[in-house]
JSON list of C-alpha atoms in Angstrom, two decimals:
[
{"chain": "A", "resi": 210, "resn": "UNK", "atom": "CA", "xyz": [157.07, 41.41, -114.94]},
{"chain": "A", "resi": 211, "resn": "UNK", "atom": "CA", "xyz": [154.80, 38.46, -114.75]},
{"chain": "A", "resi": 212, "resn": "UNK", "atom": "CA", "xyz": [157.08, 35.53, -115.15]},
{"chain": "A", "resi": 213, "resn": "UNK", "atom": "CA", "xyz": [154.04, 33.11, -116.37]},
{"chain": "A", "resi": 214, "resn": "UNK", "atom": "CA", "xyz": [151.49, 33.13, -118.27]},
{"chain": "A", "resi": 215, "resn": "UNK", "atom": "CA", "xyz": [147.99, 31.78, -118.28]},
{"chain": "A", "resi": 216, "resn": "UNK", "atom": "CA", "xyz": [144.49, 31.71, -119.38]},
{"chain": "A", "resi": 217, "resn": "UNK", "atom": "CA", "xyz": [142.00, 33.86, -117.42]},
{"chain": "A", "resi": 218, "resn": "UNK", "atom": "CA", "xyz": [139.78, 30.79, -117.66]},
{"chain": "A", "resi": 219, "resn": "UNK", "atom": "CA", "xyz": [138.72, 27.39, -118.60]},
{"chain": "A", "resi": 220, "resn": "UNK", "atom": "CA", "xyz": [135.68, 25.35, -118.08]},
{"chain": "A", "resi": 221, "resn": "UNK", "atom": "CA", "xyz": [135.57, 21.57, -117.24]},
{"chain": "A", "resi": 222, "resn": "UNK", "atom": "CA", "xyz": [132.56, 19.39, -116.53]},
{"chain": "A", "resi": 223, "resn": "UNK", "atom": "CA", "xyz": [132.67, 16.88, -113.16]},
{"chain": "A", "resi": 224, "resn": "UNK", "atom": "CA", "xyz": [133.87, 13.53, -113.02]},
{"chain": "A", "resi": 225, "resn": "UNK", "atom": "CA", "xyz": [136.36, 14.59, -116.30]},
{"chain": "A", "resi": 226, "resn": "UNK", "atom": "CA", "xyz": [139.90, 15.46, -115.85]},
{"chain": "A", "resi": 227, "resn": "UNK", "atom": "CA", "xyz": [141.50, 19.55, -116.22]},
{"chain": "A", "resi": 228, "resn": "UNK", "atom": "CA", "xyz": [144.68, 20.71, -117.31]},
{"chain": "A", "resi": 229, "resn": "UNK", "atom": "CA", "xyz": [145.83, 23.59, -116.83]},
{"chain": "A", "resi": 230, "resn": "UNK", "atom": "CA", "xyz": [148.56, 25.13, -118.80]},
{"chain": "A", "resi": 231, "resn": "UNK", "atom": "CA", "xyz": [150.88, 27.64, -118.06]},
{"chain": "A", "resi": 232, "resn": "UNK", "atom": "CA", "xyz": [153.85, 28.44, -119.97]},
{"chain": "A", "resi": 233, "resn": "UNK", "atom": "CA", "xyz": [156.88, 30.22, -117.95]},
{"chain": "A", "resi": 234, "resn": "UNK", "atom": "CA", "xyz": [159.27, 30.65, -121.19]},
{"chain": "A", "resi": 235, "resn": "UNK", "atom": "CA", "xyz": [162.53, 32.81, -119.22]},
{"chain": "A", "resi": 236, "resn": "UNK", "atom": "CA", "xyz": [162.30, 29.87, -116.13]},
{"chain": "A", "resi": 237, "resn": "UNK", "atom": "CA", "xyz": [165.74, 30.07, -115.21]},
{"chain": "A", "resi": 238, "resn": "UNK", "atom": "CA", "xyz": [167.89, 26.44, -113.82]},
{"chain": "A", "resi": 239, "resn": "UNK", "atom": "CA", "xyz": [166.89, 27.02, -110.60]},
{"chain": "A", "resi": 240, "resn": "UNK", "atom": "CA", "xyz": [163.33, 28.28, -110.60]},
{"chain": "A", "resi": 241, "resn": "UNK", "atom": "CA", "xyz": [160.75, 25.99, -108.70]},
{"chain": "A", "resi": 242, "resn": "UNK", "atom": "CA", "xyz": [157.71, 26.00, -110.51]},
{"chain": "A", "resi": 243, "resn": "UNK", "atom": "CA", "xyz": [154.71, 26.56, -107.23]},
{"chain": "A", "resi": 244, "resn": "UNK", "atom": "CA", "xyz": [150.47, 26.29, -107.76]},
{"chain": "A", "resi": 245, "resn": "UNK", "atom": "CA", "xyz": [148.23, 27.42, -105.88]},
{"chain": "A", "resi": 246, "resn": "UNK", "atom": "CA", "xyz": [145.01, 28.19, -105.77]},
{"chain": "A", "resi": 247, "resn": "UNK", "atom": "CA", "xyz": [142.00, 30.31, -104.17]},
{"chain": "A", "resi": 248, "resn": "UNK", "atom": "CA", "xyz": [138.35, 28.91, -102.78]},
{"chain": "A", "resi": 249, "resn": "UNK", "atom": "CA", "xyz": [136.02, 31.42, -103.48]},
{"chain": "A", "resi": 250, "resn": "UNK", "atom": "CA", "xyz": [136.34, 34.07, -100.37]},
{"chain": "A", "resi": 251, "resn": "UNK", "atom": "CA", "xyz": [139.25, 32.38, -98.92]},
{"chain": "A", "resi": 252, "resn": "UNK", "atom": "CA", "xyz": [143.41, 32.65, -99.05]},
{"chain": "A", "resi": 253, "resn": "UNK", "atom": "CA", "xyz": [145.26, 30.75, -101.51]},
{"chain": "A", "resi": 254, "resn": "UNK", "atom": "CA", "xyz": [146.17, 27.70, -100.41]},
{"chain": "A", "resi": 255, "resn": "UNK", "atom": "CA", "xyz": [149.17, 25.30, -101.93]},
{"chain": "A", "resi": 256, "resn": "UNK", "atom": "CA", "xyz": [148.40, 22.43, -104.40]},
{"chain": "A", "resi": 257, "resn": "UNK", "atom": "CA", "xyz": [151.92, 21.04, -106.01]},
{"chain": "A", "resi": 258, "resn": "UNK", "atom": "CA", "xyz": [155.95, 22.02, -106.81]},
{"chain": "A", "resi": 259, "resn": "UNK", "atom": "CA", "xyz": [158.22, 21.12, -108.93]},
{"chain": "A", "resi": 260, "resn": "UNK", "atom": "CA", "xyz": [161.66, 21.41, -110.45]},
{"chain": "A", "resi": 261, "resn": "UNK", "atom": "CA", "xyz": [162.15, 19.35, -113.25]},
{"chain": "A", "resi": 262, "resn": "UNK", "atom": "CA", "xyz": [159.96, 16.16, -113.25]},
{"chain": "A", "resi": 263, "resn": "UNK", "atom": "CA", "xyz": [156.44, 15.40, -112.79]},
{"chain": "A", "resi": 264, "resn": "UNK", "atom": "CA", "xyz": [154.91, 14.76, -109.67]},
{"chain": "A", "resi": 265, "resn": "UNK", "atom": "CA", "xyz": [152.03, 13.81, -108.22]},
{"chain": "A", "resi": 266, "resn": "UNK", "atom": "CA", "xyz": [150.41, 13.99, -104.22]},
{"chain": "A", "resi": 267, "resn": "UNK", "atom": "CA", "xyz": [146.75, 13.47, -103.47]},
{"chain": "A", "resi": 268, "resn": "UNK", "atom": "CA", "xyz": [145.10, 16.39, -104.72]},
{"chain": "A", "resi": 269, "resn": "UNK", "atom": "CA", "xyz": [146.87, 16.66, -108.26]},
{"chain": "A", "resi": 270, "resn": "UNK", "atom": "CA", "xyz": [149.70, 15.95, -111.13]},
{"chain": "A", "resi": 271, "resn": "UNK", "atom": "CA", "xyz": [152.15, 18.14, -112.04]},
{"chain": "A", "resi": 272, "resn": "UNK", "atom": "CA", "xyz": [153.83, 18.05, -115.67]},
{"chain": "A", "resi": 273, "resn": "UNK", "atom": "CA", "xyz": [156.66, 19.38, -116.64]},
{"chain": "A", "resi": 274, "resn": "UNK", "atom": "CA", "xyz": [157.93, 20.63, -120.23]},
{"chain": "A", "resi": 275, "resn": "UNK", "atom": "CA", "xyz": [161.35, 18.60, -120.76]},
{"chain": "A", "resi": 276, "resn": "UNK", "atom": "CA", "xyz": [162.84, 21.99, -122.09]},
{"chain": "A", "resi": 277, "resn": "UNK", "atom": "CA", "xyz": [160.64, 23.74, -118.58]},
{"chain": "A", "resi": 278, "resn": "UNK", "atom": "CA", "xyz": [158.89, 26.31, -120.70]},
{"chain": "A", "resi": 279, "resn": "UNK", "atom": "CA", "xyz": [155.70, 25.25, -120.10]},
{"chain": "A", "resi": 280, "resn": "UNK", "atom": "CA", "xyz": [154.33, 23.77, -117.45]},
{"chain": "A", "resi": 281, "resn": "UNK", "atom": "CA", "xyz": [150.50, 21.70, -116.62]},
{"chain": "A", "resi": 282, "resn": "UNK", "atom": "CA", "xyz": [148.05, 21.29, -113.72]},
{"chain": "A", "resi": 283, "resn": "UNK", "atom": "CA", "xyz": [146.02, 18.03, -113.79]},
{"chain": "A", "resi": 284, "resn": "UNK", "atom": "CA", "xyz": [143.58, 17.89, -112.20]},
{"chain": "A", "resi": 285, "resn": "UNK", "atom": "CA", "xyz": [142.51, 13.48, -112.55]},
{"chain": "A", "resi": 286, "resn": "UNK", "atom": "CA", "xyz": [138.47, 14.01, -111.67]},
{"chain": "A", "resi": 287, "resn": "UNK", "atom": "CA", "xyz": [137.38, 17.89, -111.76]},
{"chain": "A", "resi": 288, "resn": "UNK", "atom": "CA", "xyz": [134.78, 18.11, -108.72]},
{"chain": "A", "resi": 289, "resn": "UNK", "atom": "CA", "xyz": [132.70, 21.33, -107.40]},
{"chain": "A", "resi": 290, "resn": "UNK", "atom": "CA", "xyz": [134.71, 21.72, -105.10]},
{"chain": "A", "resi": 291, "resn": "UNK", "atom": "CA", "xyz": [137.87, 22.28, -107.46]},
{"chain": "A", "resi": 292, "resn": "UNK", "atom": "CA", "xyz": [136.11, 25.64, -108.36]},
{"chain": "A", "resi": 293, "resn": "UNK", "atom": "CA", "xyz": [138.81, 28.24, -108.12]},
{"chain": "A", "resi": 294, "resn": "UNK", "atom": "CA", "xyz": [141.33, 30.74, -109.15]},
{"chain": "A", "resi": 295, "resn": "UNK", "atom": "CA", "xyz": [144.81, 29.15, -109.45]},
{"chain": "A", "resi": 296, "resn": "UNK", "atom": "CA", "xyz": [147.96, 29.97, -109.90]},
{"chain": "A", "resi": 297, "resn": "UNK", "atom": "CA", "xyz": [151.69, 29.01, -111.44]},
{"chain": "A", "resi": 298, "resn": "UNK", "atom": "CA", "xyz": [154.28, 31.01, -110.16]},
{"chain": "A", "resi": 299, "resn": "UNK", "atom": "CA", "xyz": [158.45, 30.46, -110.12]},
{"chain": "A", "resi": 300, "resn": "UNK", "atom": "CA", "xyz": [160.03, 30.52, -106.67]},
{"chain": "A", "resi": 301, "resn": "UNK", "atom": "CA", "xyz": [164.05, 30.61, -107.00]},
{"chain": "A", "resi": 302, "resn": "UNK", "atom": "CA", "xyz": [165.90, 32.47, -104.10]},
{"chain": "A", "resi": 303, "resn": "UNK", "atom": "CA", "xyz": [169.18, 30.94, -104.70]},
{"chain": "A", "resi": 304, "resn": "UNK", "atom": "CA", "xyz": [169.71, 31.84, -108.57]},
{"chain": "A", "resi": 305, "resn": "UNK", "atom": "CA", "xyz": [171.76, 35.07, -109.73]},
{"chain": "A", "resi": 306, "resn": "UNK", "atom": "CA", "xyz": [168.31, 37.42, -110.52]},
{"chain": "A", "resi": 307, "resn": "UNK", "atom": "CA", "xyz": [166.18, 35.20, -108.97]},
{"chain": "A", "resi": 308, "resn": "UNK", "atom": "CA", "xyz": [162.84, 35.91, -107.62]},
{"chain": "A", "resi": 309, "resn": "UNK", "atom": "CA", "xyz": [164.26, 35.74, -104.22]},
{"chain": "A", "resi": 310, "resn": "UNK", "atom": "CA", "xyz": [161.44, 37.15, -102.42]},
{"chain": "A", "resi": 311, "resn": "UNK", "atom": "CA", "xyz": [159.62, 38.94, -104.54]},
{"chain": "A", "resi": 312, "resn": "UNK", "atom": "CA", "xyz": [156.60, 36.70, -105.71]},
{"chain": "A", "resi": 313, "resn": "UNK", "atom": "CA", "xyz": [154.79, 37.80, -108.83]},
{"chain": "A", "resi": 314, "resn": "UNK", "atom": "CA", "xyz": [151.49, 35.80, -109.33]},
{"chain": "A", "resi": 315, "resn": "UNK", "atom": "CA", "xyz": [149.51, 37.22, -111.29]},
{"chain": "A", "resi": 316, "resn": "UNK", "atom": "CA", "xyz": [145.71, 36.99, -112.40]},
{"chain": "A", "resi": 317, "resn": "UNK", "atom": "CA", "xyz": [145.31, 33.43, -112.35]},
{"chain": "A", "resi": 318, "resn": "UNK", "atom": "CA", "xyz": [143.19, 30.59, -114.42]},
{"chain": "A", "resi": 319, "resn": "UNK", "atom": "CA", "xyz": [139.92, 30.95, -113.00]},
{"chain": "A", "resi": 320, "resn": "UNK", "atom": "CA", "xyz": [138.73, 27.48, -113.31]},
{"chain": "A", "resi": 321, "resn": "UNK", "atom": "CA", "xyz": [134.71, 26.63, -113.52]},
{"chain": "A", "resi": 322, "resn": "UNK", "atom": "CA", "xyz": [133.62, 23.61, -112.72]},
{"chain": "A", "resi": 323, "resn": "UNK", "atom": "CA", "xyz": [129.78, 21.98, -114.24]},
{"chain": "A", "resi": 324, "resn": "UNK", "atom": "CA", "xyz": [127.58, 20.03, -113.03]},
{"chain": "B", "resi": 122, "resn": "UNK", "atom": "CA", "xyz": [149.53, 24.92, -84.82]},
{"chain": "B", "resi": 123, "resn": "UNK", "atom": "CA", "xyz": [147.64, 28.34, -85.53]},
{"chain": "B", "resi": 124, "resn": "UNK", "atom": "CA", "xyz": [149.86, 28.82, -88.75]},
{"chain": "B", "resi": 125, "resn": "UNK", "atom": "CA", "xyz": [149.54, 32.68, -90.23]},
{"chain": "B", "resi": 126, "resn": "UNK", "atom": "CA", "xyz": [146.82, 34.55, -88.10]},
{"chain": "B", "resi": 127, "resn": "UNK", "atom": "CA", "xyz": [145.52, 37.79, -89.26]},
{"chain": "B", "resi": 128, "resn": "UNK", "atom": "CA", "xyz": [143.76, 40.70, -87.74]},
{"chain": "B", "resi": 129, "resn": "UNK", "atom": "CA", "xyz": [141.09, 41.99, -87.98]},
{"chain": "B", "resi": 130, "resn": "UNK", "atom": "CA", "xyz": [138.81, 40.25, -90.41]},
{"chain": "B", "resi": 131, "resn": "UNK", "atom": "CA", "xyz": [137.00, 42.76, -91.23]},
{"chain": "B", "resi": 132, "resn": "UNK", "atom": "CA", "xyz": [138.14, 46.98, -90.79]},
{"chain": "B", "resi": 133, "resn": "UNK", "atom": "CA", "xyz": [136.29, 50.49, -92.37]},
{"chain": "B", "resi": 134, "resn": "UNK", "atom": "CA", "xyz": [138.43, 53.31, -92.39]},
{"chain": "B", "resi": 135, "resn": "UNK", "atom": "CA", "xyz": [137.73, 56.78, -92.97]},
{"chain": "B", "resi": 136, "resn": "UNK", "atom": "CA", "xyz": [140.02, 58.78, -95.81]},
{"chain": "B", "resi": 137, "resn": "UNK", "atom": "CA", "xyz": [142.87, 59.66, -93.72]},
{"chain": "B", "resi": 138, "resn": "UNK", "atom": "CA", "xyz": [142.98, 57.75, -90.52]},
{"chain": "B", "resi": 139, "resn": "UNK", "atom": "CA", "xyz": [146.19, 55.59, -89.76]},
{"chain": "B", "resi": 140, "resn": "UNK", "atom": "CA", "xyz": [145.68, 51.43, -88.85]},
{"chain": "B", "resi": 141, "resn": "UNK", "atom": "CA", "xyz": [147.40, 48.16, -88.61]},
{"chain": "B", "resi": 142, "resn": "UNK", "atom": "CA", "xyz": [146.69, 44.74, -89.70]},
{"chain": "B", "resi": 143, "resn": "UNK", "atom": "CA", "xyz": [148.07, 42.30, -87.87]},
{"chain": "B", "resi": 144, "resn": "UNK", "atom": "CA", "xyz": [150.01, 39.02, -89.51]},
{"chain": "B", "resi": 145, "resn": "UNK", "atom": "CA", "xyz": [151.62, 36.25, -86.85]},
{"chain": "B", "resi": 146, "resn": "UNK", "atom": "CA", "xyz": [152.93, 33.11, -87.48]},
{"chain": "B", "resi": 147, "resn": "UNK", "atom": "CA", "xyz": [153.62, 30.14, -85.74]},
{"chain": "B", "resi": 148, "resn": "UNK", "atom": "CA", "xyz": [156.06, 28.32, -88.08]},
{"chain": "B", "resi": 149, "resn": "UNK", "atom": "CA", "xyz": [159.18, 29.88, -87.49]},
{"chain": "B", "resi": 150, "resn": "UNK", "atom": "CA", "xyz": [159.04, 31.27, -91.01]},
{"chain": "B", "resi": 151, "resn": "UNK", "atom": "CA", "xyz": [161.55, 32.85, -92.03]},
{"chain": "B", "resi": 152, "resn": "UNK", "atom": "CA", "xyz": [159.81, 34.46, -94.98]},
{"chain": "B", "resi": 153, "resn": "UNK", "atom": "CA", "xyz": [156.68, 36.70, -94.42]},
{"chain": "B", "resi": 154, "resn": "UNK", "atom": "CA", "xyz": [155.11, 38.86, -97.13]},
{"chain": "B", "resi": 155, "resn": "UNK", "atom": "CA", "xyz": [151.77, 40.67, -97.32]},
{"chain": "B", "resi": 156, "resn": "UNK", "atom": "CA", "xyz": [149.45, 40.96, -101.00]},
{"chain": "B", "resi": 157, "resn": "UNK", "atom": "CA", "xyz": [146.18, 42.77, -101.82]},
{"chain": "B", "resi": 158, "resn": "UNK", "atom": "CA", "xyz": [143.67, 41.39, -103.77]},
{"chain": "B", "resi": 159, "resn": "UNK", "atom": "CA", "xyz": [141.40, 43.83, -105.67]},
{"chain": "B", "resi": 160, "resn": "UNK", "atom": "CA", "xyz": [137.48, 42.69, -106.84]},
{"chain": "B", "resi": 161, "resn": "UNK", "atom": "CA", "xyz": [138.37, 40.16, -110.24]},
{"chain": "B", "resi": 162, "resn": "UNK", "atom": "CA", "xyz": [142.40, 41.12, -110.06]},
{"chain": "B", "resi": 163, "resn": "UNK", "atom": "CA", "xyz": [145.42, 38.27, -108.59]},
{"chain": "B", "resi": 164, "resn": "UNK", "atom": "CA", "xyz": [147.39, 39.20, -105.84]},
{"chain": "B", "resi": 165, "resn": "UNK", "atom": "CA", "xyz": [149.87, 42.04, -105.87]},
{"chain": "B", "resi": 166, "resn": "UNK", "atom": "CA", "xyz": [152.84, 42.23, -103.61]},
{"chain": "B", "resi": 167, "resn": "UNK", "atom": "CA", "xyz": [153.05, 44.84, -101.75]},
{"chain": "B", "resi": 168, "resn": "UNK", "atom": "CA", "xyz": [156.43, 43.91, -99.32]},
{"chain": "B", "resi": 169, "resn": "UNK", "atom": "CA", "xyz": [157.97, 41.19, -98.13]},
{"chain": "B", "resi": 170, "resn": "UNK", "atom": "CA", "xyz": [160.48, 40.42, -95.33]},
{"chain": "B", "resi": 171, "resn": "UNK", "atom": "CA", "xyz": [162.87, 37.04, -95.82]},
{"chain": "B", "resi": 172, "resn": "UNK", "atom": "CA", "xyz": [163.65, 37.99, -91.62]},
{"chain": "B", "resi": 173, "resn": "UNK", "atom": "CA", "xyz": [164.23, 39.72, -89.09]},
{"chain": "B", "resi": 174, "resn": "UNK", "atom": "CA", "xyz": [165.69, 43.30, -89.79]},
{"chain": "B", "resi": 175, "resn": "UNK", "atom": "CA", "xyz": [164.87, 43.32, -93.07]},
{"chain": "B", "resi": 176, "resn": "UNK", "atom": "CA", "xyz": [161.80, 44.17, -95.16]},
{"chain": "B", "resi": 177, "resn": "UNK", "atom": "CA", "xyz": [162.01, 45.00, -99.20]},
{"chain": "B", "resi": 178, "resn": "UNK", "atom": "CA", "xyz": [159.78, 46.24, -101.54]},
{"chain": "B", "resi": 179, "resn": "UNK", "atom": "CA", "xyz": [157.09, 44.27, -103.94]},
{"chain": "B", "resi": 180, "resn": "UNK", "atom": "CA", "xyz": [155.13, 45.24, -106.68]},
{"chain": "B", "resi": 181, "resn": "UNK", "atom": "CA", "xyz": [152.84, 48.19, -105.19]},
{"chain": "B", "resi": 182, "resn": "UNK", "atom": "CA", "xyz": [154.54, 49.24, -101.93]},
{"chain": "B", "resi": 183, "resn": "UNK", "atom": "CA", "xyz": [153.33, 53.11, -102.40]},
{"chain": "B", "resi": 184, "resn": "UNK", "atom": "CA", "xyz": [151.49, 54.39, -99.44]},
{"chain": "B", "resi": 185, "resn": "UNK", "atom": "CA", "xyz": [152.11, 51.21, -96.59]},
{"chain": "B", "resi": 186, "resn": "UNK", "atom": "CA", "xyz": [155.06, 50.59, -94.34]},
{"chain": "B", "resi": 187, "resn": "UNK", "atom": "CA", "xyz": [156.04, 47.67, -93.23]},
{"chain": "B", "resi": 188, "resn": "UNK", "atom": "CA", "xyz": [159.02, 46.16, -90.19]},
{"chain": "B", "resi": 189, "resn": "UNK", "atom": "CA", "xyz": [159.79, 43.26, -89.01]},
{"chain": "B", "resi": 190, "resn": "UNK", "atom": "CA", "xyz": [160.93, 43.06, -85.52]},
{"chain": "B", "resi": 191, "resn": "UNK", "atom": "CA", "xyz": [160.25, 39.32, -85.07]},
{"chain": "B", "resi": 192, "resn": "UNK", "atom": "CA", "xyz": [160.25, 37.00, -86.51]},
{"chain": "B", "resi": 193, "resn": "UNK", "atom": "CA", "xyz": [156.68, 35.91, -85.72]},
{"chain": "B", "resi": 194, "resn": "UNK", "atom": "CA", "xyz": [155.56, 39.15, -86.88]},
{"chain": "B", "resi": 195, "resn": "UNK", "atom": "CA", "xyz": [154.85, 41.44, -89.62]},
{"chain": "B", "resi": 196, "resn": "UNK", "atom": "CA", "xyz": [152.51, 44.10, -89.44]},
{"chain": "B", "resi": 197, "resn": "UNK", "atom": "CA", "xyz": [151.51, 45.87, -91.99]},
{"chain": "B", "resi": 198, "resn": "UNK", "atom": "CA", "xyz": [150.66, 50.28, -91.66]},
{"chain": "B", "resi": 199, "resn": "UNK", "atom": "CA", "xyz": [148.78, 52.52, -93.21]},
{"chain": "B", "resi": 200, "resn": "UNK", "atom": "CA", "xyz": [149.66, 56.28, -92.71]},
{"chain": "B", "resi": 201, "resn": "UNK", "atom": "CA", "xyz": [146.54, 57.48, -94.16]},
{"chain": "B", "resi": 202, "resn": "UNK", "atom": "CA", "xyz": [144.40, 55.71, -96.22]},
{"chain": "B", "resi": 203, "resn": "UNK", "atom": "CA", "xyz": [143.22, 56.30, -99.55]},
{"chain": "B", "resi": 204, "resn": "UNK", "atom": "CA", "xyz": [139.90, 55.14, -101.15]},
{"chain": "B", "resi": 205, "resn": "UNK", "atom": "CA", "xyz": [142.27, 53.26, -103.50]},
{"chain": "B", "resi": 206, "resn": "UNK", "atom": "CA", "xyz": [143.40, 50.71, -100.66]},
{"chain": "B", "resi": 207, "resn": "UNK", "atom": "CA", "xyz": [140.14, 49.57, -100.14]},
{"chain": "B", "resi": 208, "resn": "UNK", "atom": "CA", "xyz": [140.68, 45.39, -101.08]},
{"chain": "B", "resi": 209, "resn": "UNK", "atom": "CA", "xyz": [141.42, 42.84, -99.31]},
{"chain": "B", "resi": 210, "resn": "UNK", "atom": "CA", "xyz": [145.08, 42.06, -97.93]},
{"chain": "B", "resi": 211, "resn": "UNK", "atom": "CA", "xyz": [146.52, 38.52, -97.39]},
{"chain": "B", "resi": 212, "resn": "UNK", "atom": "CA", "xyz": [149.77, 37.36, -95.11]},
{"chain": "B", "resi": 213, "resn": "UNK", "atom": "CA", "xyz": [151.71, 34.59, -96.54]},
{"chain": "B", "resi": 214, "resn": "UNK", "atom": "CA", "xyz": [154.74, 33.30, -94.60]},
{"chain": "B", "resi": 215, "resn": "UNK", "atom": "CA", "xyz": [157.42, 30.22, -95.43]},
{"chain": "B", "resi": 216, "resn": "UNK", "atom": "CA", "xyz": [160.70, 28.77, -94.67]},
{"chain": "B", "resi": 217, "resn": "UNK", "atom": "CA", "xyz": [163.03, 30.57, -96.67]},
{"chain": "B", "resi": 218, "resn": "UNK", "atom": "CA", "xyz": [163.77, 27.86, -99.83]},
{"chain": "B", "resi": 219, "resn": "UNK", "atom": "CA", "xyz": [162.96, 28.10, -103.63]},
{"chain": "B", "resi": 220, "resn": "UNK", "atom": "CA", "xyz": [161.09, 24.07, -102.67]},
{"chain": "B", "resi": 221, "resn": "UNK", "atom": "CA", "xyz": [160.05, 25.74, -100.03]},
{"chain": "B", "resi": 222, "resn": "UNK", "atom": "CA", "xyz": [155.57, 26.56, -100.10]},
{"chain": "B", "resi": 223, "resn": "UNK", "atom": "CA", "xyz": [153.79, 29.11, -98.65]},
{"chain": "B", "resi": 224, "resn": "UNK", "atom": "CA", "xyz": [151.10, 29.55, -96.02]},
{"chain": "B", "resi": 225, "resn": "UNK", "atom": "CA", "xyz": [148.63, 31.98, -96.45]},
{"chain": "B", "resi": 226, "resn": "UNK", "atom": "CA", "xyz": [146.12, 33.78, -94.00]},
{"chain": "B", "resi": 227, "resn": "UNK", "atom": "CA", "xyz": [142.59, 34.37, -94.03]},
{"chain": "B", "resi": 228, "resn": "UNK", "atom": "CA", "xyz": [142.41, 37.98, -95.25]},
{"chain": "B", "resi": 229, "resn": "UNK", "atom": "CA", "xyz": [141.53, 41.75, -94.09]},
{"chain": "B", "resi": 230, "resn": "UNK", "atom": "CA", "xyz": [138.71, 42.88, -96.04]},
{"chain": "B", "resi": 231, "resn": "UNK", "atom": "CA", "xyz": [139.73, 46.39, -95.70]},
{"chain": "B", "resi": 232, "resn": "UNK", "atom": "CA", "xyz": [136.95, 49.87, -96.88]},
{"chain": "B", "resi": 233, "resn": "UNK", "atom": "CA", "xyz": [138.13, 53.54, -96.82]},
{"chain": "B", "resi": 234, "resn": "UNK", "atom": "CA", "xyz": [135.74, 55.69, -97.27]}
]
């Protein structure tokens, strides 16, 4: 069963911030939250990941709820090049009952960016 | 570094033919996996490996075999291709750890007629 739930699609205007939500209500204490994105006709690429604290990198920010049952990927200024499918997954190789290598991606959120 | 290399990029098979999709990585990653992606769908895990000599099934393993004789290579075998296996196949690898990021290949587009 999928461990994360994401909206099927979202729209954004160019140069505006985008908040992509992900619910993971059954997350365990050792699950890391990872985000990947897939541009059209390409393989997925890593965006960001975190455990408990909010994280920032050059691509995006990750806001993690205090109870860790949800997270939000934030693109601060969407560009046309950010139009992609965004996947939120949980990765746990250490915890009891963790995903080990069985990483479930699901369908992700298709982000459209309007000029 | 080449990263994750998949070959071929495109392949057309007839029903019943066999073939092997190749995946190689040069990053000394312990973990490797195969996904398939059908039109408009997300990624579905076929098989994965956590090290040489160790493989396990994912969500959709039927019709596919894998082996991991070296750290670098993780081939995916279709023993008797079926039209339902028409898809884009992605290989991914990473170091073994919950906070390790996955690296993906560019994909193999397979059509089975």
